[in-house]
Short mmCIF file of C-alpha atoms and ligand atoms in Angstrom, two decimals:
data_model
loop_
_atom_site.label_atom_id
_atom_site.label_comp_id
_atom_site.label_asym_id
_atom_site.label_seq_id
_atom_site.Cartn_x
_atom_site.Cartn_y
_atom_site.Cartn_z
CA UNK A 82 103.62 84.18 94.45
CA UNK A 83 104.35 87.75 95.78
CA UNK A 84 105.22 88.23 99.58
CA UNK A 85 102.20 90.05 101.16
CA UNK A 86 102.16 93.99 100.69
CA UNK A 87 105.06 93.75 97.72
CA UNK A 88 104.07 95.25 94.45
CA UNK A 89 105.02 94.51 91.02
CA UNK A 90 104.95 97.44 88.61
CA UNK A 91 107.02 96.91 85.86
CA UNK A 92 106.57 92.72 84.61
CA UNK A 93 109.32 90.66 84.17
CA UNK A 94 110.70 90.65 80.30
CA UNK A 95 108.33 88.01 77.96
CA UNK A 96 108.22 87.74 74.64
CA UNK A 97 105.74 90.11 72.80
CA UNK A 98 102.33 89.05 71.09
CA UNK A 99 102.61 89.25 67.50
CA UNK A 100 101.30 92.34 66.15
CA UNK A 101 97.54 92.52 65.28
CA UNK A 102 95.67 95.68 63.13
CA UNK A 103 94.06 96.36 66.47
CA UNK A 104 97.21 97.18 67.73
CA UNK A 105 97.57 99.53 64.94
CA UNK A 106 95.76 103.41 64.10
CA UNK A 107 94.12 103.75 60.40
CA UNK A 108 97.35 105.33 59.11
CA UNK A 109 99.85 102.64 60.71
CA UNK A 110 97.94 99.88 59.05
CA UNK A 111 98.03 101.44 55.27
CA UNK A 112 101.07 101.48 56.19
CA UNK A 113 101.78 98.00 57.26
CA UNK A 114 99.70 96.52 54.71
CA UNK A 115 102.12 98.61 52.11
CA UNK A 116 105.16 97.26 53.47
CA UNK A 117 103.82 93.65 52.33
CA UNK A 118 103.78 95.02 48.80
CA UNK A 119 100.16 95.37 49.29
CA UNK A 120 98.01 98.44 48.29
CA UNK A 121 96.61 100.57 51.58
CA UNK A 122 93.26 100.46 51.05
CA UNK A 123 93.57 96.93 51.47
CA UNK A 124 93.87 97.91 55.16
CA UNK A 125 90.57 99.50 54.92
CA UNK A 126 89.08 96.33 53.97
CA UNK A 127 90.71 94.34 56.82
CA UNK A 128 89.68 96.79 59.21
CA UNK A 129 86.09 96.38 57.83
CA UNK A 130 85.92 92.60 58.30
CA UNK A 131 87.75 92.75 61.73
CA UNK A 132 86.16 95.40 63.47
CA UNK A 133 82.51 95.93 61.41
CA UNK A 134 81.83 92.00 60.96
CA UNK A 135 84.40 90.81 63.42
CA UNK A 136 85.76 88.21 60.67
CA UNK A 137 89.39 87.09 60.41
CA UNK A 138 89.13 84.09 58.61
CA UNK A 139 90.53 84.82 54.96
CA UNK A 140 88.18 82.51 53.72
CA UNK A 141 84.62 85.50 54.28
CA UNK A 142 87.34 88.20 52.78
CA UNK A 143 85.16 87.57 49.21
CA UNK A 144 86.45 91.39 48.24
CA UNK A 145 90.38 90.66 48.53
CA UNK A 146 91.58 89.07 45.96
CA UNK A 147 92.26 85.04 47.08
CA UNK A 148 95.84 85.44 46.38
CA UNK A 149 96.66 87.81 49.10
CA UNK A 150 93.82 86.89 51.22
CA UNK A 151 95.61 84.12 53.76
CA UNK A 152 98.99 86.57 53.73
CA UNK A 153 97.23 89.72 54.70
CA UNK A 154 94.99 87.77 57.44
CA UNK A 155 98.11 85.92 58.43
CA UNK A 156 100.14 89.05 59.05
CA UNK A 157 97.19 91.50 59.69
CA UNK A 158 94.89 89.53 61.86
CA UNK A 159 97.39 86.34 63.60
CA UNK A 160 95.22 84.64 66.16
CA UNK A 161 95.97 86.28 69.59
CA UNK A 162 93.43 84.22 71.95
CA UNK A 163 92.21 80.75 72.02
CA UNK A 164 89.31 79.90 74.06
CA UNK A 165 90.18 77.51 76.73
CA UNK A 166 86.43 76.91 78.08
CA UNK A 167 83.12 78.65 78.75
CA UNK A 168 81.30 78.75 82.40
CA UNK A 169 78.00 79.80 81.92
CA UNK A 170 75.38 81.07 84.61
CA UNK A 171 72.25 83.14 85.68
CA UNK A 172 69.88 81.00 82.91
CA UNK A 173 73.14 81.44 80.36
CA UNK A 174 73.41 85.76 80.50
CA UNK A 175 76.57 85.01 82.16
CA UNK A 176 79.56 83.55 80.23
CA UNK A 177 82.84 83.36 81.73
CA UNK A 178 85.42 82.17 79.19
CA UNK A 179 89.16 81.71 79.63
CA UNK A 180 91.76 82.31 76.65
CA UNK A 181 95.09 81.45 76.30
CA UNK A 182 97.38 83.21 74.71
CA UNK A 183 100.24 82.82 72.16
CA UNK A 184 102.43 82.27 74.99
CA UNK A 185 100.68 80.14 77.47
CA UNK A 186 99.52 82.81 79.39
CA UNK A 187 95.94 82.48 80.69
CA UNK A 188 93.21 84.99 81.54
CA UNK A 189 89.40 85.88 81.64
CA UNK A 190 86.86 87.25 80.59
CA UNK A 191 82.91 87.77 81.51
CA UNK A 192 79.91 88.56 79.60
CA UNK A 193 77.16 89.48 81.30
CA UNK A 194 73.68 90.64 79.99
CA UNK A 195 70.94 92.66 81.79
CA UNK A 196 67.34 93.04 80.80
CA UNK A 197 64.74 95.10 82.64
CA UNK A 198 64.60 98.86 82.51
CA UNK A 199 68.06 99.39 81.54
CA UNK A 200 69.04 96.40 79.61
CA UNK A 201 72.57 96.87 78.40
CA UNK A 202 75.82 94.03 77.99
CA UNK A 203 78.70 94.16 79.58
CA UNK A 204 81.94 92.66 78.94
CA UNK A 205 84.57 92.48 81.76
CA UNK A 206 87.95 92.41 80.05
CA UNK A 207 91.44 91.68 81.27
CA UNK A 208 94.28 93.59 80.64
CA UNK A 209 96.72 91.98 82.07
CA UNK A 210 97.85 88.23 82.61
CA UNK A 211 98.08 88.01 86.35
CA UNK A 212 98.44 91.21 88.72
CA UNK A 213 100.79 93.13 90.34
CA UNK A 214 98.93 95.08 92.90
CA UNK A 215 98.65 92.49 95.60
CA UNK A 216 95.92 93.58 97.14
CA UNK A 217 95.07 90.25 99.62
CA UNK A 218 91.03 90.08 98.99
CA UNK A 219 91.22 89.35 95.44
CA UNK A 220 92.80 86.08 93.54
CA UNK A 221 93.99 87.70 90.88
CA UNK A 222 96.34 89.50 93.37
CA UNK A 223 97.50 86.49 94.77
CA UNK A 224 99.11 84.81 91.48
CA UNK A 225 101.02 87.50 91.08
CA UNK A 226 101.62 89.26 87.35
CA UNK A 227 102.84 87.14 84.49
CA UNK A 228 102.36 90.01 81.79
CA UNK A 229 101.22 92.95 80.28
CA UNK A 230 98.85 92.21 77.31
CA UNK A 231 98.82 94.02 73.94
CA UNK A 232 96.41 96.15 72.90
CA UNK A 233 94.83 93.95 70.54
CA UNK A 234 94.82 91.46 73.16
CA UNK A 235 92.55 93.54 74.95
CA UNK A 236 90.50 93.86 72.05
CA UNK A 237 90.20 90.59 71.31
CA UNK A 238 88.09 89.82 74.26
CA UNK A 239 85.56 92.09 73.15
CA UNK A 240 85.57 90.97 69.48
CA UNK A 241 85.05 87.76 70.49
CA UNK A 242 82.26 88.64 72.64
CA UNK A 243 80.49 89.99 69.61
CA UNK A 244 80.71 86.71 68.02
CA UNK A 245 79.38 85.03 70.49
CA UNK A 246 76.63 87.33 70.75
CA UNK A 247 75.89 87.82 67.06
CA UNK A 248 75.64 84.00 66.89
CA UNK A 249 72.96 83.76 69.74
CA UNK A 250 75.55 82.02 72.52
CA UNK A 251 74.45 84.14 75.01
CA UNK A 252 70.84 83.47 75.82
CA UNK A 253 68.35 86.80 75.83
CA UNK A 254 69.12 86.56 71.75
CA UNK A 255 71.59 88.33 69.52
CA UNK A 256 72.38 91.64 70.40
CA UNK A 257 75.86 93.89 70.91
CA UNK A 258 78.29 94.73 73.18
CA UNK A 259 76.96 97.76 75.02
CA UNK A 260 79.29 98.42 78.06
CA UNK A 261 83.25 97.22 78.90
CA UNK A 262 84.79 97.41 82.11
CA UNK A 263 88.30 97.09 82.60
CA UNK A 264 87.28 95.35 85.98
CA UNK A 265 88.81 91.79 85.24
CA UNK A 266 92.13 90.49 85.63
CA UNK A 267 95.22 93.28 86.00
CA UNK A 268 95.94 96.90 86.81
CA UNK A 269 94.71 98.44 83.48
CA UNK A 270 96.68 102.09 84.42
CA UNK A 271 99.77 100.08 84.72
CA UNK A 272 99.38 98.42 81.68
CA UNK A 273 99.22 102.24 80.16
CA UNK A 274 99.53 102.39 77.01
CA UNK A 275 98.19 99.20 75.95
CA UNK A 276 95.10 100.08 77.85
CA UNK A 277 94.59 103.30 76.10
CA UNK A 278 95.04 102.26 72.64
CA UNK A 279 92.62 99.39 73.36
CA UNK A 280 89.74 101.72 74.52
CA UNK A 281 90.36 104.07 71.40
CA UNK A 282 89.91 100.62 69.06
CA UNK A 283 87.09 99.71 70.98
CA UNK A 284 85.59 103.45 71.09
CA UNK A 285 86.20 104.54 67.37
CA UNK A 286 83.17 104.39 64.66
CA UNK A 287 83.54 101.39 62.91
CA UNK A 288 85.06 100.06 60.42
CA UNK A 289 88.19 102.22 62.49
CA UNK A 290 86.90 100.48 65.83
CA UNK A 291 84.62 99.02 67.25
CA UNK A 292 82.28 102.05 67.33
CA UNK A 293 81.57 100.90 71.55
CA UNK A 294 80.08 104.42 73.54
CA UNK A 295 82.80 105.97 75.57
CA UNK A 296 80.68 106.14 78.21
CA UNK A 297 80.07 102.78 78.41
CA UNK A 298 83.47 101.90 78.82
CA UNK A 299 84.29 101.57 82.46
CA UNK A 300 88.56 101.79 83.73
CA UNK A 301 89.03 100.63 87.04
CA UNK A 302 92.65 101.57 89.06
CA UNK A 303 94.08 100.39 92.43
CA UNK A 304 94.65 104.25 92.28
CA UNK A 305 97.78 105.09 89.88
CA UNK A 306 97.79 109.10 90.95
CA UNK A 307 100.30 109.52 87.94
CA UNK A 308 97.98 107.49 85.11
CA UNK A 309 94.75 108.74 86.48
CA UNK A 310 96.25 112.49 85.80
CA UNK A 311 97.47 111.20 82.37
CA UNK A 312 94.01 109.65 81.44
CA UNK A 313 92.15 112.50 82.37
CA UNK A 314 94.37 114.77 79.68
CA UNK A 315 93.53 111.42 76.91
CA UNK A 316 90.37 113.08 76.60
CA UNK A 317 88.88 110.02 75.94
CA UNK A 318 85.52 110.22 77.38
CA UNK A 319 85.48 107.22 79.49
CA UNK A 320 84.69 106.55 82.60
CA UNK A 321 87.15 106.21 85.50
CA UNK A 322 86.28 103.97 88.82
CA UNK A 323 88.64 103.79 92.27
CA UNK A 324 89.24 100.68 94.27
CA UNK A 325 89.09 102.73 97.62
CA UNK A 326 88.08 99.76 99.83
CA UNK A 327 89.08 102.04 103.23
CA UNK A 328 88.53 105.74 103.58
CA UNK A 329 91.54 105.85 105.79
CA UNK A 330 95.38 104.98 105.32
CA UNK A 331 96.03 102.82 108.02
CA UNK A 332 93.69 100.18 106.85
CA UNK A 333 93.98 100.44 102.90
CA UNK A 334 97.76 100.08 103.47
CA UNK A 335 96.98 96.80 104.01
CA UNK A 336 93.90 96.22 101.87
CA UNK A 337 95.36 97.98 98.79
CA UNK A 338 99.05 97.85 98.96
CA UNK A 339 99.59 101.02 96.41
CA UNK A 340 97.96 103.06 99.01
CA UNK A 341 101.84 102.93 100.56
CA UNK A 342 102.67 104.71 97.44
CA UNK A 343 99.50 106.98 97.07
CA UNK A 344 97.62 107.80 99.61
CA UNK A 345 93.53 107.99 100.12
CA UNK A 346 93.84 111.32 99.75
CA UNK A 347 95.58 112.00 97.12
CA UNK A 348 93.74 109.08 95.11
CA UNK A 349 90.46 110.70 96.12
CA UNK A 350 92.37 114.17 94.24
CA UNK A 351 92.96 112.42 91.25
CA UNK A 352 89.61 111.23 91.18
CA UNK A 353 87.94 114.63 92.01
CA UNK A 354 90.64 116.15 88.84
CA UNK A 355 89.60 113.80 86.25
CA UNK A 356 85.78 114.45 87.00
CA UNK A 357 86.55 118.19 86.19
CA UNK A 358 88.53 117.41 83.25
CA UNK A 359 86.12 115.10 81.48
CA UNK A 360 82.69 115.89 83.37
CA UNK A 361 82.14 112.26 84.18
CA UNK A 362 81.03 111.20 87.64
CA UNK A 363 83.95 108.41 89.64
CA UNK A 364 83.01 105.51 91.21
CA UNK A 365 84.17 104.83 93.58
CA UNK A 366 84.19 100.31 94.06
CA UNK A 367 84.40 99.47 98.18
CA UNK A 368 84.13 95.81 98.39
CA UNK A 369 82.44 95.56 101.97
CA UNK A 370 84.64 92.84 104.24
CA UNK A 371 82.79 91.73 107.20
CA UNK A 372 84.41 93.49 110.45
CA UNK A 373 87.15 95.07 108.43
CA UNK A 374 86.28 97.63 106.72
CA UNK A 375 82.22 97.84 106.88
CA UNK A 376 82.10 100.57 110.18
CA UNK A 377 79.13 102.78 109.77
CA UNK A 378 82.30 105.06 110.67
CA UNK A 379 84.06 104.46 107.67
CA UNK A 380 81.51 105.19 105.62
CA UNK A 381 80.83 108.10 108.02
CA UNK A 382 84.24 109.23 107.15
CA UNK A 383 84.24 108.53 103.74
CA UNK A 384 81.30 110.28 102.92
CA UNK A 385 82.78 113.07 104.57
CA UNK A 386 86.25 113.20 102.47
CA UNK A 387 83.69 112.91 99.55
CA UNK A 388 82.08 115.78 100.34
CA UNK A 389 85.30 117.80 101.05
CA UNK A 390 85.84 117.64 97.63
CA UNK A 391 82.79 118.94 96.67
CA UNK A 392 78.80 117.66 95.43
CA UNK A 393 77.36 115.38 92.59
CA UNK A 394 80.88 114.45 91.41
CA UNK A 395 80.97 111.17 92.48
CA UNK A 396 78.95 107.89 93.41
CA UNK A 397 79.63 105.21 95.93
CA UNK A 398 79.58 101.27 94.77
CA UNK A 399 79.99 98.70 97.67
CA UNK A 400 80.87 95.39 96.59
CA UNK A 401 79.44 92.85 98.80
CA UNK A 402 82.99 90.83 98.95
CA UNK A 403 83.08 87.70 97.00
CA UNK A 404 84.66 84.73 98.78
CA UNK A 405 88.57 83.89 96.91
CA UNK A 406 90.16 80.68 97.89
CA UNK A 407 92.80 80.67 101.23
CA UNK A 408 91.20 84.30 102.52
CA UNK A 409 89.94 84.50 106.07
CA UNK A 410 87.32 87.21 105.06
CA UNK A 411 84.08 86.99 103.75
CA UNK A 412 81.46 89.50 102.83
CA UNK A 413 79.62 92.06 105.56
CA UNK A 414 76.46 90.78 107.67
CA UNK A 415 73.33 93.03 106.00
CA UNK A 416 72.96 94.75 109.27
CA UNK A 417 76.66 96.48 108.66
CA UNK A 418 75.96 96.20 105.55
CA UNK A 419 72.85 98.80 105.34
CA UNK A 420 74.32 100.51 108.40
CA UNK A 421 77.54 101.52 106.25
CA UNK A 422 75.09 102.49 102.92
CA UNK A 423 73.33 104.55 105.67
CA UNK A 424 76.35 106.69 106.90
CA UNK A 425 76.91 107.66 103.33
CA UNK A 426 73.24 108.47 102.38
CA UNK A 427 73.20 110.47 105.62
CA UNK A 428 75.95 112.94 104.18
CA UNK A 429 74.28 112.88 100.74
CA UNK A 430 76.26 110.84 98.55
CA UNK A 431 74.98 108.57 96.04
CA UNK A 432 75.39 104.50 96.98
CA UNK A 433 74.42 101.55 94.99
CA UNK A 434 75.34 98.42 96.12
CA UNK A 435 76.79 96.95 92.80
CA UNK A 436 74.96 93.68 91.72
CA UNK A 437 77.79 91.21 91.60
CA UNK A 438 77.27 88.64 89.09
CA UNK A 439 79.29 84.92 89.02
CA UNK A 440 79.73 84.30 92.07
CA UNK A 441 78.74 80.58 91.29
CA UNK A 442 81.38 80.09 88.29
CA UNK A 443 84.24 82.21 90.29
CA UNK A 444 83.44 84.68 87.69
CA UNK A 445 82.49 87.71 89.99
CA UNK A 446 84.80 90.77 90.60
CA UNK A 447 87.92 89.74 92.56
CA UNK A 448 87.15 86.10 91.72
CA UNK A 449 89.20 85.80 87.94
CA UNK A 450 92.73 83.46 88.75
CA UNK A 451 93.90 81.01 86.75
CA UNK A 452 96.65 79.50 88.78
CA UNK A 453 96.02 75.67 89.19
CA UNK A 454 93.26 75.67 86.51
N1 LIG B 771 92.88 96.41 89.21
C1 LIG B 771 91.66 97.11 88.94
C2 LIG B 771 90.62 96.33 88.16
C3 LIG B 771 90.32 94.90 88.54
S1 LIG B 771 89.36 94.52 89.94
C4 LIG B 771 91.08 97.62 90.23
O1 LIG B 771 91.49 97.17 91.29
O2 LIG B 771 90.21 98.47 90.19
C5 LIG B 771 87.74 95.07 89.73
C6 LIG B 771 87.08 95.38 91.06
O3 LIG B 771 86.82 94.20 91.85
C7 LIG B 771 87.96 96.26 91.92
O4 LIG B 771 87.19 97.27 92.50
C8 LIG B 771 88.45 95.28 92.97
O5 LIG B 771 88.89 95.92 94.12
C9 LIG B 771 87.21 94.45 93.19
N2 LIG B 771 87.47 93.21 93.91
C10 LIG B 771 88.63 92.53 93.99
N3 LIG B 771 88.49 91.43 94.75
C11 LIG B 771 87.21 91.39 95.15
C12 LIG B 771 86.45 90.48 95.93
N4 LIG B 771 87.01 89.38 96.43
N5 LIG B 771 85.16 90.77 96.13
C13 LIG B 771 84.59 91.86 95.58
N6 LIG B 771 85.24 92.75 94.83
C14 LIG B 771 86.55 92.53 94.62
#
């Protein structure tokens, strides 16, 4: 476990996952696939069944010939996740399911479907097993970061979703993935690389990808200054939220331990940049922790550093804190609550208190550990 406040950037050496097409662009896998003797297009065909029917057993291949099949699928599409168990909630909408990986290492995912005037799905993926950011409200902080995870990792999560949904698992009927959120367990912007691969599988028209909006997918950062300035020049089209949690330093030094490396400030500038580079309003996530951080001050004075940076950029998500094992805090009373909601509104900044979901089956934001599991 890491000592309170210390961060862990880089993980400790592992051994790698073994390499997946997801991992892979359109050219690398001809290329792969003719490096087994194979010919390229038969790339094209994997990609089809992997990322247009989300099928990698060799067996549904029908239109590779059954010689080849179990080689190609072997070396092409090796199994990355296993699921460990489901937790299901909310009438069976919610579905929290934890994988292990080819290592050992554990994480989680959540899918979550919403009817009603806006009825979408959303998948909460991990990108990393564990995290290194520390930050003492969440669980996931507190185990500490076992690994990065590969960029087909990533993917996996969200091809396995589609299964589940295509084969009516998830109650509300069949339907699609709609929306991901990097908002599960790990720092995605310090998992870099792997994180923006991953969103271009999950973005590009299938059979390349996944052929998933950009819009709807969602990365959320502790605040990496650095990797939000680098995303912002991906032009990738998705959209970027900040764990701000405290409008001032003195408190999200301790809340968000990063903050001793980038300041509010300076996160809020990154955040104001990448909505001028891409045109896509922030969020910006503040989990509201009774008589910590829930002052009708702070949001006083975060409405005001909002505005500083100018109008209609940005909206303002508080979180009411969900409850993580060992932690003396627990969420605001409503009062402070609305009081807090109010300070912003008053300075004309857009709030919506985000409907946290899982609560029941440790599923909800802040809630995903798998230490002692
Ligand atoms: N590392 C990334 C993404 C994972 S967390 C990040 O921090 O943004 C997803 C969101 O859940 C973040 O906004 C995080 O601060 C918030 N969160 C963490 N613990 C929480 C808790 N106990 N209650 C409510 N939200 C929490």
């Amino acid at each position: 476990m890491p000592r309170p406040g210390e961060l862990t950037l880089v993980p400790a050496r592992r051994g790698k996952p073994p390499r997946h097409l997801a991992d892979l662009d359109v050219d690398a896998r001809r290329q792969a696939v003719a490096d087994l003797g194979e010919q390229p297009f038969r790339a094209d065909q994997l990609s089809r069944h992997y990322f247009a029917r989300h099928v990698n057993d060799p067996a549904q291949m029908t239109d590779v010939p059954a010689a080849v099949r179990e080689t190609l699928a072997a070396t092409m599409l090796p199994t990355l996740t296993t699921a460990v168990r489901h937790l299901e909630t909310d009438g069976g909408t919610t579905r929290k399911t934890l994988w292990r990986l080819f290592d050992g290492a554990l994480v989680e995912s959540v899918l979550m479907r919403y009817t009603g005037d806006r009825p979408r799905v959303t998948l909460c993926v991990s990108s990393q097993a564990g995290c290194g950011m520390n930050c003492p409200f969440c669980a996931t902080g507190q185990q500490g970061l076992t690994r990065n995870m590969s960029a087909a990792e990533i993917v996996e999560q969200v091809v396995a979703a589609e299964r589940m949904l295509a084969d009516g698992e998830i109650a509300g009927g069949t339907g699609r993935v709609t929306n991901v959120v990097f908002m599960g367990m790990g720092e995605p912007l310090a998992n870099y690389k792997a994180v923006v691969t991953a969103v271009r599988r999950m973005t590009d028209p299938a059979p390349s990808g996944l052929g998933i909006g950009r819009r709807g997918v969602t990365v959320s950062t502790v605040g990496l200054v650095p990797a939000i300035d680098k995303l912002a020049a991906e032009n990738l089209g998705v959209r970027l939220a900040l764990s701000l949690h405290a409008p001032d330093d003195e408190l999200r030094d301790e809340l968000v331990p990063v903050n001793t490396r980038w300041k509010v400030g300076e996160a809020l500038d990154a955040a104001r940049a990448y909505f001028e580079k891409t045109g896509r309003r922030v969020s910006i996530e503040y989990a509201l922790i009774r008589e910590i951080n829930d002052h009708a001050w702070r949001g006083d004075l975060l409405g005001k550093l909002l505005n500083e940076r100018g109008r209609g950029w940005v909206h303002v998500n508080p979180i009411p804190l969900n409850p993580t094992p060992g932690s003396k805090w627990t969420a605001s009373k409503p009062e402070d609550e609305a009081a807090f909601v109010a300070a912003l509104e008053e300075r004309g900044v857009p709030v919506t208190i985000r409907d946290t979901r899982g609560s029941d089956i440790d599923g909800a934001c802040g809630q995903l550990a798998t230490v002692g599991d």
